[in-house]
CSV table of C-alpha atoms in Angstrom, one decimal:
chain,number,residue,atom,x,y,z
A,4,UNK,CA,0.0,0.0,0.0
A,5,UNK,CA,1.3,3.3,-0.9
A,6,UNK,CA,2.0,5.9,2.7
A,7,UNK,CA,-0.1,8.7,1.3
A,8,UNK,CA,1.1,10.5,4.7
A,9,UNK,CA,3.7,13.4,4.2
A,10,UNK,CA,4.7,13.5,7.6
A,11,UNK,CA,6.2,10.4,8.1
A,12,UNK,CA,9.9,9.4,9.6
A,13,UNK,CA,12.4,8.3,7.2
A,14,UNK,CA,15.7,6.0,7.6
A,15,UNK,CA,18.7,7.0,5.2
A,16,UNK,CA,21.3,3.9,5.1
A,17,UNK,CA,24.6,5.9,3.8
A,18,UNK,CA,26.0,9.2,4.4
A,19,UNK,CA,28.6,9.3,1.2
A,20,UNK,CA,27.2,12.6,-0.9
A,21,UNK,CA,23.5,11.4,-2.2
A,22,UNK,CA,22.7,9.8,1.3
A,23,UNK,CA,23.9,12.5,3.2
A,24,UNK,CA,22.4,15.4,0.8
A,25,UNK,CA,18.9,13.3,0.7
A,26,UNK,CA,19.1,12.9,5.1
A,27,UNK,CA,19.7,16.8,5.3
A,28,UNK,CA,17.2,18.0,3.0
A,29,UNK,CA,14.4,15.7,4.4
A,30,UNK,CA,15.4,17.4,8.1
A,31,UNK,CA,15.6,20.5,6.4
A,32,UNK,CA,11.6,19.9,5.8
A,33,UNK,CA,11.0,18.8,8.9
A,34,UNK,CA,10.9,15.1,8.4
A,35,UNK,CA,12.1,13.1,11.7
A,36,UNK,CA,15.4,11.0,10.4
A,37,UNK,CA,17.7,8.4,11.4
A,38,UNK,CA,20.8,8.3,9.5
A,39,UNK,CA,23.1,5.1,9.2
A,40,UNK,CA,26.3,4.7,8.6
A,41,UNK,CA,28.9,1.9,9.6
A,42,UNK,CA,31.9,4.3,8.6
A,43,UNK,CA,32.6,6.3,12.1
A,44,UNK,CA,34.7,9.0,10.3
A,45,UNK,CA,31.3,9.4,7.9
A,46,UNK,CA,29.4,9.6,11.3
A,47,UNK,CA,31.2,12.1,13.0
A,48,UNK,CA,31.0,14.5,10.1
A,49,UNK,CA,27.5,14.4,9.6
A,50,UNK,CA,26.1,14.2,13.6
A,51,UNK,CA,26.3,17.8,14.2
A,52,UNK,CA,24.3,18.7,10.7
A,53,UNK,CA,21.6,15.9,10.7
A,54,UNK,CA,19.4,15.4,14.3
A,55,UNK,CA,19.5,11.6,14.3
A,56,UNK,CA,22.9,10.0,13.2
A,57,UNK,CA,24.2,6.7,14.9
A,58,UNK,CA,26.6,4.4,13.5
A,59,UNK,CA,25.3,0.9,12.5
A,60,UNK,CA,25.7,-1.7,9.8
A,61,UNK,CA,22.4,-1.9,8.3
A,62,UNK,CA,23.1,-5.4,6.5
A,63,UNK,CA,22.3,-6.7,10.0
A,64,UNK,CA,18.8,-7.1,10.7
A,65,UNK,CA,19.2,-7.3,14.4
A,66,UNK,CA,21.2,-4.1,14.4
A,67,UNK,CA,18.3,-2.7,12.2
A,68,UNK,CA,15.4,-4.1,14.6
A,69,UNK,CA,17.4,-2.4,17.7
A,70,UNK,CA,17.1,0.7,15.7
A,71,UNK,CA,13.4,0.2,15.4
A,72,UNK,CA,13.3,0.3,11.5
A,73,UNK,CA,9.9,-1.3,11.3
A,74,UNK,CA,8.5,1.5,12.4
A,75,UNK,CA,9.5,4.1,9.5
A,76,UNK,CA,7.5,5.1,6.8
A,77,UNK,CA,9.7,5.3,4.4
A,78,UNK,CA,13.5,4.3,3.7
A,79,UNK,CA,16.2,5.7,1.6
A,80,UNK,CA,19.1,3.5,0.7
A,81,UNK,CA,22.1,5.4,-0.3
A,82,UNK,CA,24.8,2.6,0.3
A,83,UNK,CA,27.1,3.1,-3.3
A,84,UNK,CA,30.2,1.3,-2.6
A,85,UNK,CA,29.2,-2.3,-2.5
A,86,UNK,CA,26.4,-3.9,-4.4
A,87,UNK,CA,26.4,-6.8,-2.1
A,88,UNK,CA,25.9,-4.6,1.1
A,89,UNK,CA,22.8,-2.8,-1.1
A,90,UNK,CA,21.0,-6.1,-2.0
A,91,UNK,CA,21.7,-7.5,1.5
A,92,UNK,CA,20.3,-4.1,3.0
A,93,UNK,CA,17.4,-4.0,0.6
A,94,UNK,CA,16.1,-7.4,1.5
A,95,UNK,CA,16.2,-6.3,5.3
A,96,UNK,CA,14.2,-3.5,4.9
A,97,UNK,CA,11.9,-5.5,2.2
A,98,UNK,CA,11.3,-8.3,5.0
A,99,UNK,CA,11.1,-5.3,7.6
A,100,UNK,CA,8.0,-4.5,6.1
A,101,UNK,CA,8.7,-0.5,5.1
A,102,UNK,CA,6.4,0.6,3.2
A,103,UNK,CA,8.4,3.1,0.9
A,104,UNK,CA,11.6,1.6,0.3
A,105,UNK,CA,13.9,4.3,-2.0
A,106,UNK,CA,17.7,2.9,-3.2
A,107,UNK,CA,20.8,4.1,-5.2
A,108,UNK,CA,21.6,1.7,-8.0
A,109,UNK,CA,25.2,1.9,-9.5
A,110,UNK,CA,24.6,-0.3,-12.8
A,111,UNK,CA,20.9,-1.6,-14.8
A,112,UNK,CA,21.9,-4.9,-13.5
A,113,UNK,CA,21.9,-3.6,-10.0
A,114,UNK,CA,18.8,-2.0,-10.4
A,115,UNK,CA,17.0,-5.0,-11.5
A,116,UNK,CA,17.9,-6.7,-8.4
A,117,UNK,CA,16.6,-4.4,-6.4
A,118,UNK,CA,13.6,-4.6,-8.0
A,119,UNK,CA,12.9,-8.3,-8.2
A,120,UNK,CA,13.9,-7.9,-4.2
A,121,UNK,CA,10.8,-5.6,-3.9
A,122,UNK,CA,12.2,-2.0,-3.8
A,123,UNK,CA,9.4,0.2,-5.0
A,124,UNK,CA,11.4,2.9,-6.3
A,125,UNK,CA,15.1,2.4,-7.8
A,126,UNK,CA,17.2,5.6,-8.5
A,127,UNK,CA,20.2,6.1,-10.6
A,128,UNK,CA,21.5,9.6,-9.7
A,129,UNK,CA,24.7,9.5,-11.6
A,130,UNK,CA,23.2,8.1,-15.1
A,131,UNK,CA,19.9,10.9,-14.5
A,132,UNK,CA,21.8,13.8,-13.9
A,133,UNK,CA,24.2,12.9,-16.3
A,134,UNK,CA,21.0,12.6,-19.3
A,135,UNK,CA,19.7,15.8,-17.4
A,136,UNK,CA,23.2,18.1,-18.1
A,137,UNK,CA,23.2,16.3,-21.6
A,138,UNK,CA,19.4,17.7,-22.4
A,139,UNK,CA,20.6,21.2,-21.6
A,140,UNK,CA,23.5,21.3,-23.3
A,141,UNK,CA,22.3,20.3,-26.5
A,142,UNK,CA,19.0,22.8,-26.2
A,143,UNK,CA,17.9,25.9,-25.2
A,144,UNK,CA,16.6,24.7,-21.9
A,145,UNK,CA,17.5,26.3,-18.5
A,146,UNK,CA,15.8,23.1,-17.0
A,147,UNK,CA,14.5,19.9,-17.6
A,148,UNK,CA,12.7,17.1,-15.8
A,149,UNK,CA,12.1,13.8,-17.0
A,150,UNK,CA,9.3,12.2,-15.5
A,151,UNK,CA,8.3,8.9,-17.6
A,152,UNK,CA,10.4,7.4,-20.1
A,153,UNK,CA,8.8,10.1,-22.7
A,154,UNK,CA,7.3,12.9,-21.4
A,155,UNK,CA,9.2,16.2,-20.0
A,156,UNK,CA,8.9,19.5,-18.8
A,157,UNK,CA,11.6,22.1,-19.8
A,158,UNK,CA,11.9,25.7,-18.6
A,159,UNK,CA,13.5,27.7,-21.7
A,160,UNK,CA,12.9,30.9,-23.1
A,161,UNK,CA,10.5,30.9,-25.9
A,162,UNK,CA,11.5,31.1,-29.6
A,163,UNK,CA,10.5,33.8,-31.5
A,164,UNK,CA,7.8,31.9,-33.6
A,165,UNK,CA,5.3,32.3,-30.5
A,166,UNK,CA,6.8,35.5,-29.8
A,167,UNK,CA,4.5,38.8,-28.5
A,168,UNK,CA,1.0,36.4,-29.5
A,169,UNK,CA,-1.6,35.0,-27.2
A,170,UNK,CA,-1.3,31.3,-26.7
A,171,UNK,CA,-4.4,30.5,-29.1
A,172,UNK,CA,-3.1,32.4,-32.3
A,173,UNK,CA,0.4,30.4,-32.2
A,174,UNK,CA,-1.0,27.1,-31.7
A,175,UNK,CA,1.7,25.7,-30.2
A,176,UNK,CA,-0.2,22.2,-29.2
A,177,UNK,CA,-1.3,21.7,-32.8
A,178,UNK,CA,1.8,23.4,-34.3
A,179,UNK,CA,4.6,21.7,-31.8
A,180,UNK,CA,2.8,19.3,-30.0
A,181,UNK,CA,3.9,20.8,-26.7
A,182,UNK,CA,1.8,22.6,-24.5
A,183,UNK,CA,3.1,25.8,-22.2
A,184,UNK,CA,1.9,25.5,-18.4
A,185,UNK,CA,3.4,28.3,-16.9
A,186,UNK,CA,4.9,31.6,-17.8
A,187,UNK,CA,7.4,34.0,-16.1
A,188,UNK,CA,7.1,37.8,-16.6
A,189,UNK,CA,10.3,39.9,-15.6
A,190,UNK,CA,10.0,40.8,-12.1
A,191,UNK,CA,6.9,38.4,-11.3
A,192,UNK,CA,6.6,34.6,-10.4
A,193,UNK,CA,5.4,32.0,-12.5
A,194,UNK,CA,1.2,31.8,-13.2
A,195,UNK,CA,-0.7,29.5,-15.1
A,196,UNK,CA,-0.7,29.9,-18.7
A,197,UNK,CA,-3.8,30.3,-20.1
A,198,UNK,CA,-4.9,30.7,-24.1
A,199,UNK,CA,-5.1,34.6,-23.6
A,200,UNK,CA,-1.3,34.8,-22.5
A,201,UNK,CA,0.6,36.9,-24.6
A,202,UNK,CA,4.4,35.5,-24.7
A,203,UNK,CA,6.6,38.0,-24.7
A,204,UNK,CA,11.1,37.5,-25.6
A,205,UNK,CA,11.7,38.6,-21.9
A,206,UNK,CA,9.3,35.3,-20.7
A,207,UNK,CA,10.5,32.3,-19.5
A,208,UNK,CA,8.2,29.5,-20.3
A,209,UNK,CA,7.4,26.2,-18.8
A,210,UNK,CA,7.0,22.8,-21.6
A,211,UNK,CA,5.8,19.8,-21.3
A,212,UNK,CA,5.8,17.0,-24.0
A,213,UNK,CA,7.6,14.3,-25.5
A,214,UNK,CA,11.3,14.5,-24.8
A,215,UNK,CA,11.4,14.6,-29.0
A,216,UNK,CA,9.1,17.4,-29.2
A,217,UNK,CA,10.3,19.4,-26.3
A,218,UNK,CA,13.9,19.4,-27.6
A,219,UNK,CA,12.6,20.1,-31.1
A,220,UNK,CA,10.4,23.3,-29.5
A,221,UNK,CA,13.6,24.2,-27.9
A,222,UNK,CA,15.8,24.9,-30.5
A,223,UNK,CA,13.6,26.4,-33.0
A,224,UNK,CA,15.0,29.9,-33.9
């Protein structure tokens, strides 16, 4: 069953730089964490920036019972230096019962482990943000955000063919097959964009689409 609740406490297994940035962000909104790490010198960097820090090894189940694990939410496993620590890990908190069980894959292979273990959501932050930094290169996007294996939403500034026209007269859907959601006058936040907005060069826009269309939207001229 899926924790609908946003106010749940989180365990983050590995304090290297995506466990550590992940712990500090979720105590940043307030989330109650445990963080665990089994290298001390990891441990005593990070106890005086995240509330809960203790130093464990989380391939023990015991050790991870004595932590009470079973009773977070939602888990976060950010171990990157062994791929026999991660599986053994992942199938502690799978037979823990966690219902939201996050982890760092280094490889595809790795990744498909952790699935067929039972890890709801596997992450590759290397190989994403890698793709990410490739898509802005290549365009004119100041953002982008990849949410299924083809659609995206890109922040860019708008090409000239929908320049200083309201939404409806450029027909960008039928024209581009993208649609605008949001648009950023100088000195204002973003708002809703509606058929009646007026895109100006100074905008920035927000796209969503296929990642072929979006990137062909982008660098039109």
């Amino acid at each position: 069953m899926v924790n609908t609740r946003t106010d749940y406490p989180v365990l983050v297994i590995g304090l290297g730089r995506f466990g550590a940035a992940t712990a500090g962000e979720l105590d940043r909104l307030d989330h109650e964490v445990l963080a665990i790490e089994q290298h001390p010198q990891l441990v005593q960097k990070w106890a005086d920036r995240i509330t809960h820090v203790v130093e464990a090894n989380a391939t023990s189940m015991e050790a991870l019972k004595q932590l009470g694990a079973d009773q977070f939410g939602a888990a976060v496993l950010a171990v990157g230096d062994s791929i026999e620590s991660s599986v053994l890990i992942a199938a502690n908190l799978v037979d823990l019962g966690i219902p939201q069980i996050w982890a760092k894959a280094m490889s595809h292979s790795h990744g498909k482990i952790l699935e067929r273990i039972g890890v709801h959501h596997v992450i590759y932050p290397e190989r994403e943000a890698g793709e990410r930094v490739a898509h802005l290169i290549s365009g004119a996007m100041l953002d982008f955000i990849e949410f299924d294996e083809n659609f995206v939403i890109a922040k860019l500034r708008p090409p000239r063919v929908i320049q200083s026209l309201p939404l409806s007269q450029s027909q960008v859907r039928t024209r581009h097959k993208v649609t605008i959601t949001g648009v950023k006058k100088v000195g204002s936040p973003f708002d809703y964009a509606t058929p009646d907005t007026v895109i100006e060069p100074s905008d920035l826009i927000i796209v969503a689409g296929s990642s072929q269309a979006v990137e062909h939207f982008s660098s039109l001229d």
